[in-house]
mmCIF file of C-alpha atoms in Angstrom:
data_model
loop_
_atom_site.group_PDB
_atom_site.id
_atom_site.type_symbol
_atom_site.label_atom_id
_atom_site.label_comp_id
_atom_site.label_asym_id
_atom_site.label_seq_id
_atom_site.Cartn_x
_atom_site.Cartn_y
_atom_site.Cartn_z
ATOM 1 C CA VAL T 1 0.000 0.000 0.000
ATOM 2 C CA ALA T 2 1.336 3.400 -0.949
ATOM 3 C CA SER T 3 1.824 6.129 1.621
ATOM 4 C CA ARG T 4 0.264 8.601 -0.845
ATOM 5 C CA PRO T 5 -2.665 8.240 -3.240
ATOM 6 C CA LEU T 6 -1.614 6.873 -6.611
ATOM 7 C CA VAL T 7 -4.762 7.895 -8.455
ATOM 8 C CA ALA T 8 -7.510 10.199 -7.207
ATOM 9 C CA ILE T 9 -10.942 9.301 -8.566
ATOM 10 C CA GLY T 10 -14.406 10.626 -7.965
ATOM 11 C CA GLY T 11 -16.047 14.005 -8.296
ATOM 12 C CA LEU T 12 -12.876 15.941 -8.988
ATOM 13 C CA ASP T 13 -12.913 19.291 -10.705
ATOM 14 C CA LEU T 14 -9.976 21.584 -11.448
ATOM 15 C CA GLU T 15 -9.536 22.663 -7.816
ATOM 16 C CA GLY T 16 -9.973 19.181 -6.346
ATOM 17 C CA GLY T 17 -7.657 17.662 -8.932
ATOM 18 C CA CYS T 18 -4.963 20.217 -8.142
ATOM 19 C CA ARG T 19 -5.306 19.537 -4.410
ATOM 20 C CA ALA T 20 -4.990 15.793 -5.014
ATOM 21 C CA ILE T 21 -1.842 16.278 -7.108
ATOM 22 C CA GLU T 22 -0.360 18.627 -4.510
ATOM 23 C CA ALA T 23 -1.040 15.918 -1.904
ATOM 24 C CA GLY T 24 0.962 13.441 -3.960
ATOM 25 C CA ALA T 25 -1.451 11.746 -6.346
ATOM 26 C CA ALA T 26 0.301 10.560 -9.491
ATOM 27 C CA ALA T 27 -2.882 10.933 -11.556
ATOM 28 C CA VAL T 28 -6.430 12.216 -11.299
ATOM 29 C CA ALA T 29 -9.659 11.208 -13.051
ATOM 30 C CA VAL T 30 -11.801 14.191 -14.032
ATOM 31 C CA ILE T 31 -14.422 12.787 -16.397
ATOM 32 C CA GLY T 32 -17.249 14.966 -15.067
ATOM 33 C CA ALA T 33 -15.087 18.077 -15.205
ATOM 34 C CA LEU T 34 -14.820 17.591 -18.976
ATOM 35 C CA ARG T 35 -18.581 17.593 -19.626
ATOM 36 C CA ARG T 36 -19.215 20.602 -21.821
ATOM 37 C CA PRO T 37 -21.848 21.421 -24.473
ATOM 38 C CA THR T 38 -19.505 21.481 -27.474
ATOM 39 C CA LEU T 39 -16.401 19.664 -28.585
ATOM 40 C CA GLU T 40 -14.515 22.975 -28.626
ATOM 41 C CA ASP T 41 -15.522 23.595 -24.991
ATOM 42 C CA VAL T 42 -14.373 20.091 -24.018
ATOM 43 C CA ARG T 43 -11.018 20.726 -25.693
ATOM 44 C CA ALA T 44 -10.591 24.094 -23.965
ATOM 45 C CA GLN T 45 -11.477 22.568 -20.592
ATOM 46 C CA ALA T 46 -9.051 19.668 -21.134
ATOM 47 C CA ILE T 47 -6.258 22.125 -21.911
ATOM 48 C CA ALA T 48 -7.101 24.230 -18.827
ATOM 49 C CA LEU T 49 -7.104 21.126 -16.619
ATOM 50 C CA ALA T 50 -3.802 19.887 -18.040
ATOM 51 C CA ARG T 51 -2.132 23.264 -17.457
ATOM 52 C CA ALA T 52 -3.471 23.533 -13.918
ATOM 53 C CA PHE T 53 -2.415 19.987 -13.057
ATOM 54 C CA GLU T 54 1.053 20.557 -14.486
ATOM 55 C CA ALA T 55 1.401 23.661 -12.313
ATOM 56 C CA ALA T 56 0.130 21.753 -9.264
ATOM 57 C CA ALA T 57 2.807 19.095 -9.819
ATOM 58 C CA ALA T 58 5.655 21.616 -10.025
ATOM 59 C CA PRO T 59 8.092 21.584 -7.095
ATOM 60 C CA LEU T 60 7.655 24.409 -4.614
ATOM 61 C CA SER T 61 10.368 26.969 -4.032
ATOM 62 C CA LEU T 62 12.036 26.963 -0.617
ATOM 63 C CA ASP T 63 10.338 30.288 0.148
ATOM 64 C CA GLU T 64 6.918 28.785 -0.604
ATOM 65 C CA VAL T 65 7.621 25.748 1.573
ATOM 66 C CA CYS T 66 8.665 28.068 4.417
ATOM 67 C CA ARG T 67 5.439 30.035 3.946
ATOM 68 C CA ARG T 68 3.336 26.875 4.075
ATOM 69 C CA ILE T 69 5.267 25.321 6.989
ATOM 70 C CA PRO T 70 6.170 28.339 9.121
ATOM 71 C CA VAL T 71 7.161 26.263 12.157
ATOM 72 C CA LEU T 72 10.353 24.960 10.548
ATOM 73 C CA ASP T 73 13.518 27.008 10.236
ATOM 74 C CA PRO T 74 14.363 27.838 6.590
ATOM 75 C CA ALA T 75 17.942 26.599 7.064
ATOM 76 C CA LEU T 76 16.621 23.233 8.300
ATOM 77 C CA LEU T 77 14.248 22.970 5.348
ATOM 78 C CA ALA T 78 17.099 23.777 2.953
ATOM 79 C CA GLU T 79 19.204 21.018 4.548
ATOM 80 C CA VAL T 80 16.336 18.517 4.260
ATOM 81 C CA ALA T 81 15.873 19.469 0.613
ATOM 82 C CA ARG T 82 19.518 18.573 -0.091
ATOM 83 C CA TRP T 83 18.964 14.993 1.125
#
């Protein structure tokens, strides 16, 4: 059993998919989020989702990690990052 979700499935939209990826999911299923009235709208939504998920998967800068985890000393976080 993995310590993090491998695939997040069920009721995910752009925001929920990004949160799942940020939490460590390797993939997300967003079938409902792609339902749109026209093929062009589906394509535009798919592109928006892909861009958002790519951004969610990007590593955080040390400054951002320090902002999100303010209880740890930045020097300690930098040392951990080098491991």
